[in-house]
Short mmCIF file of C-alpha atoms in Angstrom, two decimals:
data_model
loop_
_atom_site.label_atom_id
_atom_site.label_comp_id
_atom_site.label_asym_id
_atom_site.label_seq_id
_atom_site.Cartn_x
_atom_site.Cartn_y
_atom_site.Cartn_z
CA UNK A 128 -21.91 -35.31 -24.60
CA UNK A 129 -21.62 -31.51 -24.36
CA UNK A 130 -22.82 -29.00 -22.14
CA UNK A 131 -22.95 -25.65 -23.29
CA UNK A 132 -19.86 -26.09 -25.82
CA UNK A 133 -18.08 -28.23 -22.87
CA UNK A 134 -17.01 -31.72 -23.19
CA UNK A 135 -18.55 -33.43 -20.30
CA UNK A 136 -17.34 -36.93 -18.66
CA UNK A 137 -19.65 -39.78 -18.86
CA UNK A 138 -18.89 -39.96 -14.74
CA UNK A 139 -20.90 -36.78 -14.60
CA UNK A 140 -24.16 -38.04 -15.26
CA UNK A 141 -25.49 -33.92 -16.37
CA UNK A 142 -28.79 -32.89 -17.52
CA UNK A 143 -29.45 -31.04 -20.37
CA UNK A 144 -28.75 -27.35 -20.75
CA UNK A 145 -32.47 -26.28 -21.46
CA UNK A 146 -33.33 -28.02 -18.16
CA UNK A 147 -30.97 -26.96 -16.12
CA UNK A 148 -31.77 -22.96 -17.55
CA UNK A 149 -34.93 -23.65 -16.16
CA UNK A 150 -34.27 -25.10 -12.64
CA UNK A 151 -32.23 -21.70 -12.24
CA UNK A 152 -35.02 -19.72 -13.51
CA UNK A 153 -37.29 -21.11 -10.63
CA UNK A 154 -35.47 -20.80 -7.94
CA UNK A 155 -36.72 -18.56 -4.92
CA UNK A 156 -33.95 -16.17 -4.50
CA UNK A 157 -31.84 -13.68 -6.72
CA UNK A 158 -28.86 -14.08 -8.44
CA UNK A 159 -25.65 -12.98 -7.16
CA UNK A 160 -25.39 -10.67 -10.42
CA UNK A 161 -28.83 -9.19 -9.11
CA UNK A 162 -27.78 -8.80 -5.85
CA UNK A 163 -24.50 -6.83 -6.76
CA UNK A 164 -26.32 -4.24 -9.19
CA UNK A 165 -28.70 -3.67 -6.54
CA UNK A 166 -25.74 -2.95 -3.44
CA UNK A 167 -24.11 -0.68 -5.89
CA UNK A 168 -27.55 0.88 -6.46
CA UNK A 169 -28.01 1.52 -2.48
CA UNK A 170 -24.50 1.59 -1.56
CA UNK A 171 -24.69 -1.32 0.44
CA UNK A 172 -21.58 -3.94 0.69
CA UNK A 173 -21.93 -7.36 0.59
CA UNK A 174 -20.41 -9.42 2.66
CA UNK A 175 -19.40 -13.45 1.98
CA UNK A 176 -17.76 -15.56 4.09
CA UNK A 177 -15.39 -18.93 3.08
CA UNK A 178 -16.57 -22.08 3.61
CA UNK A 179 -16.55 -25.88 2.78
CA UNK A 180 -16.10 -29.32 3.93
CA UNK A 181 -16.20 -32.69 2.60
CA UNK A 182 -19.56 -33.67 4.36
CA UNK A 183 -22.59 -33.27 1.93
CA UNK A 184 -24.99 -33.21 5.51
CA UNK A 185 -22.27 -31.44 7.19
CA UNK A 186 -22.04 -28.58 4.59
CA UNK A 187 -25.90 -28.33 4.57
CA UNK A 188 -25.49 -27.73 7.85
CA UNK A 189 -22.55 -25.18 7.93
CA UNK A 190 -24.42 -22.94 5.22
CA UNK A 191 -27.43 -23.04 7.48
CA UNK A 192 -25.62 -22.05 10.44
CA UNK A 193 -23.53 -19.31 8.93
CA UNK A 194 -27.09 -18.01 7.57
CA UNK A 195 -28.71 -17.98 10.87
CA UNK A 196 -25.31 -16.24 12.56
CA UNK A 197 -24.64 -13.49 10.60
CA UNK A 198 -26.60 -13.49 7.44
CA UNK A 199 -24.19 -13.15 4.65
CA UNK A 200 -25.03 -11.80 1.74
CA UNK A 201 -23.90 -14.11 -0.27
CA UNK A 202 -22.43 -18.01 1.08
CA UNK A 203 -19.23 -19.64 -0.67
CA UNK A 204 -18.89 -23.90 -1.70
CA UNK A 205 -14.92 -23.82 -1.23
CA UNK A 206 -13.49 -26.71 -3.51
CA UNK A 207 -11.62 -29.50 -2.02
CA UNK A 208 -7.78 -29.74 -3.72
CA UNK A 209 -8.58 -32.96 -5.42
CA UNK A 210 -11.90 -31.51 -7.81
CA UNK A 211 -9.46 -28.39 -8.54
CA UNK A 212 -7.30 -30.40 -10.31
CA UNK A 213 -9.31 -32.95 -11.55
CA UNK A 214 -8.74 -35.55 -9.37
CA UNK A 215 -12.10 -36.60 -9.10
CA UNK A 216 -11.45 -40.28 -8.71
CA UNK A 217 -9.41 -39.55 -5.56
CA UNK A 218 -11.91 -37.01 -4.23
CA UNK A 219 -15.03 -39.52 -4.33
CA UNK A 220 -12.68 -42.45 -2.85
CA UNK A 221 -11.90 -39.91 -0.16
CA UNK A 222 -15.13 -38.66 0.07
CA UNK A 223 -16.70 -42.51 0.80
CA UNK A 224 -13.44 -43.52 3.26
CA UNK A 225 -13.15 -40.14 5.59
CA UNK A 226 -15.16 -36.90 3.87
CA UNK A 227 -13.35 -34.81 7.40
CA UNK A 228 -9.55 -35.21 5.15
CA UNK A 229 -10.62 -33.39 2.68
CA UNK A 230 -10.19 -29.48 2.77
CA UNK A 231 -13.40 -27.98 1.01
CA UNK A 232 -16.58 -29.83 -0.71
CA UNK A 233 -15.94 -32.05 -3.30
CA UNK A 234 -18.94 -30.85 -5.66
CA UNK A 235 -18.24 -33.10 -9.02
CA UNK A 236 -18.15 -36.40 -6.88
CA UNK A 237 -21.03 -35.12 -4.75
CA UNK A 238 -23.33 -34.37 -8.20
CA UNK A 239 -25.75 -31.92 -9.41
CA UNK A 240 -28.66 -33.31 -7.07
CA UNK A 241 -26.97 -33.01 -3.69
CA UNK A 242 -25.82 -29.13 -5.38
CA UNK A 243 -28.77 -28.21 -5.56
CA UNK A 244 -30.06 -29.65 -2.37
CA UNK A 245 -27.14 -27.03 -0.84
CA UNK A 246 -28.60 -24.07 -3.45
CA UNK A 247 -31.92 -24.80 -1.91
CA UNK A 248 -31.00 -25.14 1.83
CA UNK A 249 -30.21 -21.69 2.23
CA UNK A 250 -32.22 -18.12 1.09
CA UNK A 251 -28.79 -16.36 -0.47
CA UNK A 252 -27.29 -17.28 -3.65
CA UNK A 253 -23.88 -19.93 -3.59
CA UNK A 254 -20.55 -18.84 -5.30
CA UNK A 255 -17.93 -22.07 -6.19
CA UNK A 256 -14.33 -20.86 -4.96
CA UNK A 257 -11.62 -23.24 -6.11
CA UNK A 258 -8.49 -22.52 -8.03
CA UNK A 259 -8.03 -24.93 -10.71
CA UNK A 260 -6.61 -24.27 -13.68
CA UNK A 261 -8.92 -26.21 -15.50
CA UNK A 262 -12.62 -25.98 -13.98
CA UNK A 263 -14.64 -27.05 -17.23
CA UNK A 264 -16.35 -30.18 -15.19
CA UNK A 265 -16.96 -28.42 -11.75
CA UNK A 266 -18.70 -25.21 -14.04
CA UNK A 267 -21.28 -28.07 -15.50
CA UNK A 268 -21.98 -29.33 -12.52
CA UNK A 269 -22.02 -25.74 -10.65
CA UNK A 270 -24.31 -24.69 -13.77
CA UNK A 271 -26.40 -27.96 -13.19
CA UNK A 272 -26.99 -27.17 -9.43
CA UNK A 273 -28.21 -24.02 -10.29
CA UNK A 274 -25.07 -22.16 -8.84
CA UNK A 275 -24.59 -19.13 -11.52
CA UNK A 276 -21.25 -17.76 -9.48
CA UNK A 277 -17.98 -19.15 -10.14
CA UNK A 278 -14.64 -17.91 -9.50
CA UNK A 279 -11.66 -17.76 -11.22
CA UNK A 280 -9.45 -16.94 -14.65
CA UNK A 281 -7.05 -18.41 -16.51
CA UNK A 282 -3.95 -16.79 -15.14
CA UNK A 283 -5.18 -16.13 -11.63
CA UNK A 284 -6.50 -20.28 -11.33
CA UNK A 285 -3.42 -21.43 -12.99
CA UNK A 286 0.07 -19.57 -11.44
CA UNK A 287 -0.54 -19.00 -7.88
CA UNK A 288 -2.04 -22.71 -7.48
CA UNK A 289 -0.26 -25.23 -9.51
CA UNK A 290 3.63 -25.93 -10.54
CA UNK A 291 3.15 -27.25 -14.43
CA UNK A 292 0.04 -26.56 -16.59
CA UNK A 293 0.81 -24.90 -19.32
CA UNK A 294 -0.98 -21.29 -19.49
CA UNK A 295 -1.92 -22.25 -22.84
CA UNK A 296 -4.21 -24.74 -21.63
CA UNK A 297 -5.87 -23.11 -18.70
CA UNK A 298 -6.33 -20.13 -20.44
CA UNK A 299 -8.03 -22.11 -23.27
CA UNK A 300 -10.19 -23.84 -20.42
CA UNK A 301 -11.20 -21.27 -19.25
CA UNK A 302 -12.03 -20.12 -22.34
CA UNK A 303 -14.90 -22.72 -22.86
CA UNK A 304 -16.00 -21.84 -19.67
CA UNK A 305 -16.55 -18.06 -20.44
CA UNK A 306 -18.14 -19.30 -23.84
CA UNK A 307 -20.78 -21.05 -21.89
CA UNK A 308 -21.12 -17.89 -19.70
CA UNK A 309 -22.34 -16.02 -22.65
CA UNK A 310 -24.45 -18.86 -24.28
CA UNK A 311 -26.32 -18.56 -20.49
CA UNK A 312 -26.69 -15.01 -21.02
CA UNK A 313 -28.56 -15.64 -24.37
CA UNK A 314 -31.08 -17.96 -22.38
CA UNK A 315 -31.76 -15.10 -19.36
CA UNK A 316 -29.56 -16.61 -17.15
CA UNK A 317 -26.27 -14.58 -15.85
CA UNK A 318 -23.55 -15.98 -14.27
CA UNK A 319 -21.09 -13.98 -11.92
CA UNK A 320 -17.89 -14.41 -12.98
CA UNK A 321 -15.67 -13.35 -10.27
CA UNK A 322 -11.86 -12.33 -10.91
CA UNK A 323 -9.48 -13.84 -8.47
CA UNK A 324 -6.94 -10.90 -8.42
CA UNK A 325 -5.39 -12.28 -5.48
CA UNK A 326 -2.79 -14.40 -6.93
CA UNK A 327 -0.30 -15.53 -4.86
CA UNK A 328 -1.97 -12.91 -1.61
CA UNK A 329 1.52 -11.91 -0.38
CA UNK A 330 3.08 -8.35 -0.55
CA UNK A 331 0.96 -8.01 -4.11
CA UNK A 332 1.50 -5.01 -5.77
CA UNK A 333 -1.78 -3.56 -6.91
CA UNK A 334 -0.82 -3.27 -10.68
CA UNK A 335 -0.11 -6.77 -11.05
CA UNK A 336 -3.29 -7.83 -9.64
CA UNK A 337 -5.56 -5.45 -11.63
CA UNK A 338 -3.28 -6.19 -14.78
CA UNK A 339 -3.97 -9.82 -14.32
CA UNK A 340 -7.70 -8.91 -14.10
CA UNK A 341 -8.01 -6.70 -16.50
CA UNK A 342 -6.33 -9.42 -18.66
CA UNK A 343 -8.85 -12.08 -18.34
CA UNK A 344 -11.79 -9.45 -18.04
CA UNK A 345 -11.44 -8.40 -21.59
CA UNK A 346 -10.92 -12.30 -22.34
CA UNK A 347 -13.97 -12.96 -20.16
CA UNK A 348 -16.39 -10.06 -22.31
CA UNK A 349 -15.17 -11.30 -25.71
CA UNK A 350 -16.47 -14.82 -24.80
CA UNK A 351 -19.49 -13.19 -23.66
CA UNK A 352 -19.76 -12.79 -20.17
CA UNK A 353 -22.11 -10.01 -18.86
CA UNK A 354 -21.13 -10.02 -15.12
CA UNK A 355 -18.07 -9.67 -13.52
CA UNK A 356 -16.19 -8.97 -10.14
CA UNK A 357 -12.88 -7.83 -9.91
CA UNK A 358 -11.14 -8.96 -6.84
CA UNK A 359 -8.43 -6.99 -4.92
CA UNK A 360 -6.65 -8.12 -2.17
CA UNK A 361 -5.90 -5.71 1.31
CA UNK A 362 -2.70 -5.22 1.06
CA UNK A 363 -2.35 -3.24 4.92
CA UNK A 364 -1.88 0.17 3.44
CA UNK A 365 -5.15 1.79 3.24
CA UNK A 366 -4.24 4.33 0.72
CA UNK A 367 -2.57 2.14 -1.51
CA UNK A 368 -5.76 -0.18 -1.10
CA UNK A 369 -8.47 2.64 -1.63
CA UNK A 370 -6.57 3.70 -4.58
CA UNK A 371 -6.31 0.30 -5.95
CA UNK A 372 -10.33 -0.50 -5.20
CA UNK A 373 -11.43 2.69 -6.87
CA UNK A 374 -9.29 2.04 -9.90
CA UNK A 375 -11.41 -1.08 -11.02
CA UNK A 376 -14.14 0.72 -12.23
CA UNK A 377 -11.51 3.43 -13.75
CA UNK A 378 -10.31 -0.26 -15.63
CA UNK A 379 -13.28 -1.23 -16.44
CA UNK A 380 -14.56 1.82 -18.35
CA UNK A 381 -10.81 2.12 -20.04
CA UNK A 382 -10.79 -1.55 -21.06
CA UNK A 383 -13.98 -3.30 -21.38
CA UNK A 384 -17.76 -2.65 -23.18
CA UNK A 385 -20.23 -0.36 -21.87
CA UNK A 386 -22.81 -3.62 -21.71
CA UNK A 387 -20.26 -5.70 -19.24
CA UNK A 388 -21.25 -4.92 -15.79
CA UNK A 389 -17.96 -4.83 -13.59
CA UNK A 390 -17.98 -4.79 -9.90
CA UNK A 391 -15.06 -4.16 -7.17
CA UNK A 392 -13.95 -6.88 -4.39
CA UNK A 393 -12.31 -6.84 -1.58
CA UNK A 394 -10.42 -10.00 0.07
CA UNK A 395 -9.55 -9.05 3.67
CA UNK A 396 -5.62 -9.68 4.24
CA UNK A 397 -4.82 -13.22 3.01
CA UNK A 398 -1.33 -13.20 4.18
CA UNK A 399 0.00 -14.38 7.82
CA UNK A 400 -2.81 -13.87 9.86
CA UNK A 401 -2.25 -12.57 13.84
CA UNK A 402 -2.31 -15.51 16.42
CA UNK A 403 -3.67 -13.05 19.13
CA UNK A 404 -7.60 -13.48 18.30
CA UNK A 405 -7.76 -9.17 19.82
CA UNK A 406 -5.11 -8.29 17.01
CA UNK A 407 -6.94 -10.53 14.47
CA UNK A 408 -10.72 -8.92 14.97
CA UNK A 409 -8.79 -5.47 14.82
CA UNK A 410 -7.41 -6.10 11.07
CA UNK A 411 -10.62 -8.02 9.95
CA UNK A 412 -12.75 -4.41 11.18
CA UNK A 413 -9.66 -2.45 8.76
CA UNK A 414 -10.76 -4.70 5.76
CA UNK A 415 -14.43 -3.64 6.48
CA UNK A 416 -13.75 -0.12 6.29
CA UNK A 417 -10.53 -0.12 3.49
CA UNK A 418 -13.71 -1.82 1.61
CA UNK A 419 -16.29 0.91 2.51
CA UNK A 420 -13.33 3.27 1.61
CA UNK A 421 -12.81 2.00 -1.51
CA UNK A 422 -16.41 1.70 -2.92
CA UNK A 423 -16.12 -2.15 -2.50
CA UNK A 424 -19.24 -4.03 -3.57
CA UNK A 425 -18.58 -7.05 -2.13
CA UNK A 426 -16.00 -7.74 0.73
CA UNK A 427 -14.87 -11.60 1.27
CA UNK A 428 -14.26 -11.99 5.02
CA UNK A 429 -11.02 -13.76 7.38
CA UNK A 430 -11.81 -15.18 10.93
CA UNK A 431 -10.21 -14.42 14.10
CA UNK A 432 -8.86 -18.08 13.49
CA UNK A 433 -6.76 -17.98 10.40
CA UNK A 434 -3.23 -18.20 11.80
CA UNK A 435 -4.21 -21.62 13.46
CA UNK A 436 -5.99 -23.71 10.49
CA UNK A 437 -9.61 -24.09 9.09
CA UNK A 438 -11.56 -21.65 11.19
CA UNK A 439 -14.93 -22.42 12.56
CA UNK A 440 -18.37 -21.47 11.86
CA UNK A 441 -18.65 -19.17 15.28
CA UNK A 442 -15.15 -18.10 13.93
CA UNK A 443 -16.77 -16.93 10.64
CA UNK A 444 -20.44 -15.14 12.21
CA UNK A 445 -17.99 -13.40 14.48
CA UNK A 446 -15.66 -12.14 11.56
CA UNK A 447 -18.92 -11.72 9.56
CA UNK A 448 -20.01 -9.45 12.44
CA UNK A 449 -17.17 -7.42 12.54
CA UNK A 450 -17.24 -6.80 9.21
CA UNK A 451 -20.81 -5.55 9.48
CA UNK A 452 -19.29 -2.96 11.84
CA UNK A 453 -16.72 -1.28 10.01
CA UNK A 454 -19.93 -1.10 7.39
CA UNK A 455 -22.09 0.43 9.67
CA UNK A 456 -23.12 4.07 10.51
CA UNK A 457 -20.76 4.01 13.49
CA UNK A 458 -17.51 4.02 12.13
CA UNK A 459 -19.10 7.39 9.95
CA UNK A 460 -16.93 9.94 10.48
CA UNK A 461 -13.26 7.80 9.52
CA UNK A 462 -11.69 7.79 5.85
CA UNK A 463 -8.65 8.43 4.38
CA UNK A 464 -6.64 11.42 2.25
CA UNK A 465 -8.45 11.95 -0.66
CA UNK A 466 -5.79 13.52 -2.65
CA UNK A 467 -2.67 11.34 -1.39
CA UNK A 468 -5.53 8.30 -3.07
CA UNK A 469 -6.05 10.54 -6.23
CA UNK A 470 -2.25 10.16 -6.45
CA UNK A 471 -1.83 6.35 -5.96
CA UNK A 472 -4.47 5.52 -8.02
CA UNK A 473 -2.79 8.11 -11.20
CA UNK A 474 0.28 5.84 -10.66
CA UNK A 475 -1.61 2.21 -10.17
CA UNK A 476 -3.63 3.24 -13.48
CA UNK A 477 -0.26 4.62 -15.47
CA UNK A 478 1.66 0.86 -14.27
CA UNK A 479 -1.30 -1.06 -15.20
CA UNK A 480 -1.63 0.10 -18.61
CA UNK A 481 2.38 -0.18 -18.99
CA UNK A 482 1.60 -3.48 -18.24
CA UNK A 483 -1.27 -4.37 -20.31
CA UNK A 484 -1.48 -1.81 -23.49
CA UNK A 485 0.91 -4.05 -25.11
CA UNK A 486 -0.80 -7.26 -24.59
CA UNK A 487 -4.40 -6.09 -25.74
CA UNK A 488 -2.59 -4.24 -28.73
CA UNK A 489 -1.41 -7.38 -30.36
CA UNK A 490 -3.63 -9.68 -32.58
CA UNK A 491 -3.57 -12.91 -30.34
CA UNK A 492 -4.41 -12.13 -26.60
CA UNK A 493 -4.00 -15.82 -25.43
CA UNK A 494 -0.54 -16.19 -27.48
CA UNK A 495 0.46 -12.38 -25.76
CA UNK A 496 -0.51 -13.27 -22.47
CA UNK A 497 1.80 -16.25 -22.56
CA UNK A 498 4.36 -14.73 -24.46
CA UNK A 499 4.29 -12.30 -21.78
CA UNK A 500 4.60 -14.71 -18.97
CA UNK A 501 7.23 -16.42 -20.69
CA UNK A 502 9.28 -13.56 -21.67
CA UNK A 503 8.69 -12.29 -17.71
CA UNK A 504 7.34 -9.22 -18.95
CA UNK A 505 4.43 -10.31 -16.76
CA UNK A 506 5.09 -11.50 -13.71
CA UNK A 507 3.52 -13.13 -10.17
CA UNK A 508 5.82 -13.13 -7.20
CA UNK A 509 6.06 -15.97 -4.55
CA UNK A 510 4.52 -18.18 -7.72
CA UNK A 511 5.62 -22.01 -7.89
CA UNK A 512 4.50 -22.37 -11.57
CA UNK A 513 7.38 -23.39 -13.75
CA UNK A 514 5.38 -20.76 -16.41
CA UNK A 515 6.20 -17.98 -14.42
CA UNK A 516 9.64 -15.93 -13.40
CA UNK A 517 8.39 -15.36 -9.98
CA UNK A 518 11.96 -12.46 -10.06
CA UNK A 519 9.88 -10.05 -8.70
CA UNK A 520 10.08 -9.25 -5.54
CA UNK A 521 7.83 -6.80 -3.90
CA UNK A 522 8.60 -5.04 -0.08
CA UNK A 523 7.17 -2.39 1.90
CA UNK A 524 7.96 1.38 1.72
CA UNK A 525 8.71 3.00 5.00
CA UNK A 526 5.00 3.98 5.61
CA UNK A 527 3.60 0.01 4.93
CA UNK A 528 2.41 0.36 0.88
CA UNK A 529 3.78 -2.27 -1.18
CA UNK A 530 6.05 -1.66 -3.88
CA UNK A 531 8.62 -3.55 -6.24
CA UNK A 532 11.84 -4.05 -4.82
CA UNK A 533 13.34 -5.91 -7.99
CA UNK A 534 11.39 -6.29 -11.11
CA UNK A 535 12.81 -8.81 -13.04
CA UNK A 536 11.52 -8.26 -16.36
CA UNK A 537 8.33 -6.35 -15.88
CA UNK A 538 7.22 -3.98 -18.79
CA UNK A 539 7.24 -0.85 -16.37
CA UNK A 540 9.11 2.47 -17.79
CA UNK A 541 12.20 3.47 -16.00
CA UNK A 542 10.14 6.56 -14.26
CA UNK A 543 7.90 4.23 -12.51
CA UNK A 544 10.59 1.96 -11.51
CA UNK A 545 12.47 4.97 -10.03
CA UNK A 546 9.62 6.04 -8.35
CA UNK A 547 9.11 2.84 -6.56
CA UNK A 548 13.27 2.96 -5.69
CA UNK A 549 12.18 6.37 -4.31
CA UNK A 550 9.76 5.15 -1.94
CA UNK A 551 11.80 2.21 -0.75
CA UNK A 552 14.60 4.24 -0.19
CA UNK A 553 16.85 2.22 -2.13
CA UNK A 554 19.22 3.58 -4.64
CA UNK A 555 20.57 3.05 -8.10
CA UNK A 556 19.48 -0.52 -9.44
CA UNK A 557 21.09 -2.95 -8.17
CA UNK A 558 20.91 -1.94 -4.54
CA UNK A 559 19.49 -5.09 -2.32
CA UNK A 560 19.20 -3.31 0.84
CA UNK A 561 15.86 -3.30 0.84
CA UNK A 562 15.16 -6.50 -0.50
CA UNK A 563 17.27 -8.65 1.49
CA UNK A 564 15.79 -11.87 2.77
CA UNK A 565 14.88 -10.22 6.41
CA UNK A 566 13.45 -6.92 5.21
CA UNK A 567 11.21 -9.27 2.71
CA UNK A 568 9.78 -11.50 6.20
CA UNK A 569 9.55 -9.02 7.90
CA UNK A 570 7.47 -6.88 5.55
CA UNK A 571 5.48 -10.18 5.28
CA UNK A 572 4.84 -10.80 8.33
CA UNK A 573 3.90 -6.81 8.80
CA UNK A 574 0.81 -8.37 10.47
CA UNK A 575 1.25 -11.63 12.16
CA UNK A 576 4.50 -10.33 14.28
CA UNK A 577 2.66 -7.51 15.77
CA UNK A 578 2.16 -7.99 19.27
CA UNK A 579 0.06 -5.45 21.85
#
């Protein structure tokens, strides 16, 4: 059996495309995709916590509560590790001998009913967050439970997450996926594809995250996918970070068709979070307004909880809340250097397209994207995939932005790469004083160490 070009297990029991086109069409609330145009429209941001457990009644009633706390904009169904990759044998035996061991909802083993008995317990629209490199099953059933936002790509689902698929075959997964996107889009219904620019969320530099996304954007539109997000991570400089938000849509007029709508996002930090719950509210409210800054459309929110395991739901309405501050009328008044952002963002677009020109110039993009990888020309740092280099090493200039400190084999020119030497202060290549092991911690743990 197929779903919308997808080979579907037997196990997964799916209806029929036509059908499921329109359940979606009937339900009472807009689409994520509707609710973006209309925030860019008004200027609004919209804000999303994460969320998921393994308890079908207890995620009804996590959604519910996170609804009636804060009102997000939008709600997440976080994947447990087994569905994201594939494991769904060991996710339902799990799920029917202790649901609390597993770390986010288990959606395939759960089915399309009890999906959409989550899409229908709450008023805002559902996005799946997951990270698997090969998400072809958990789309259907998404798709089936009338869930139309999914996250993901075949790079950023595949490197940061997993030690041995070969990019060939996520990218190629991912592919069908995208291909079903745009066979929705023919029957009225559009699906959010959001772009997990994260990667690996440590010390990223911004070009590698927008390359990577600008990557499987243009991958994304040629399948035929009409909605996408973009997502950047804070990096804790909120220059670098503005400039970096308010390239996407710079990107996304350079790289991709006029008929693709393209949205910015903004994950709050993702790397070691600060113990001290005071410290922790303080650099959640800095997302909110680095997002405002940046023309975010969507910001995805932390908890004052991070640095000491799954956070709570009063944990998320309070981050959720905070959020909402930096958003609101009363931090008016705040911003950043316009010109030192026109700057960083000249640069960020310049490495980018060192990065990427190449790739989109060639005749194959799948076999240049993993000849890329491969070669190291492309690169993630901190990555435990076997498919990538992981020899670049990003640190922190003097004033907190994050730049290369050794670039393996990254396609940059040598006037960016001196710039970036520049900025660290280090000299001629070769120079590891400032990316020995200590400067690199500590410039990771910029956040977490601080102490009042």
């Amino acid at each position: 059996m197929t779903f919308a070009g997808i080979t579907v297990i037997p196990d997964l029991d799916a209806p029929d495309l036509p059908s499921c086109v329109d359940y979606t069409k009937t339900l009472s609330k807009r689409g994520t995709h509707e609710l973006l145009a209309a925030a860019r429209e008004s200027g609004q941001v919209l804000v999303q916590p994460r969320c998921g457990v393994g308890d079908h009644g207890r995620m009804v009633a996590l959604l519910r509560e996170l609804h009636e706390g804060a009102e997000p904009d939008v709600l997440s169904v976080t994947i447990d590790a087994h569905t994201r990759l594939s494991r769904f044998a060991e996710a339902e035996r799990a799920l029917h001998e202790d649901p609390s061991r597993l770390n986010g909802y288990p959606l395939v083993a759960h089915g399309w009913r009890r999906g959409r008995e989550l899409n229908e317990s709450v008023p805002v629209p559902l996005e799946v967050r997951h990270g698997s490199p090969d998400p072809r099953q958990l789309f259907v059933v998404a798709i089936a439970s009338g869930i139309t936002s999914f996250e993901g790509g075949g790079i950023a689902y595949n490197l940061p997450y997993v030690k041995d698929v070969p990019l060939t075959a996520s990218l190629r997964a991912w592919q069908e996926v995208d291909q079903a996107c745009g066979l929705l889009a023919r029957h009225g219904v559009i699906v959010e594809r959001e772009l997990f620019g994260t990667l690996t969320a440590v010390l990223m530099p911004p070009a590698l995250s927008l390359a990577v996304c600008v990557l499987e954007a243009v991958r994304a539109a040629q399948a035929g996918v009409r909605c996408l997000t973009m997502a950047y991570p804070q990096g804790g400089h909120a220059v670098q970070d503005v400039a970096a938000l308010t390239s996407i849509p710079v990107l996304a007029a350079r790289y991709l068709p006029d008929h693709v709508e393209v949205y910015p996002v903004l994950h709050q930090f993702m790397g070691p979070f600060p113990a001290d719950p005071a410290v922790a509210d303080a650099l959640i409210l800095y997302g909110g307004l680095v997002a405002r800054w940046g023309g975010a459309t969507k910001v995805v929110v932390k908890t004052n909880q991070e640095a000491h395991g799954i956070p709570d739901a009063a944990a998320n309405i309070r981050g959720m809340r905070t959020t909402r501050v930096a958003l609101s009328h009363l931090m008016d008044g705040f911003g950043v250097d316009d010109t030192a952002v026109r700057q960083e963002r000249e640069w960020i677009l310049g490495e980018v397209a060192e990065l990427v020109d190449p790739l989109l110039a060639a005749p194959d993009l799948t076999e240049a994207i993993t000849t890329a990888f491969r070669s190291g020309r492309l690169d993630v740092p901190f990555s435990a995939s076997v498919h990538a280099h992981s020899a670049v090493l990003p640190v922190r200039d003097p004033a907190g932005a994050i730049r290369i400190g050794r670039f393996g084999s990254l396609s940059l020119s040598e006037q960016t790469r001196k710039r970036h030497r520049a900025l660290i202060g280090a000299g001629e290549p070769g120079d590891d004083r400032a990316t020995s092991i200590a400067a690199v911690t500590a410039d990771i743990q910029r956040f977490s160490a601080y102490a009042p």
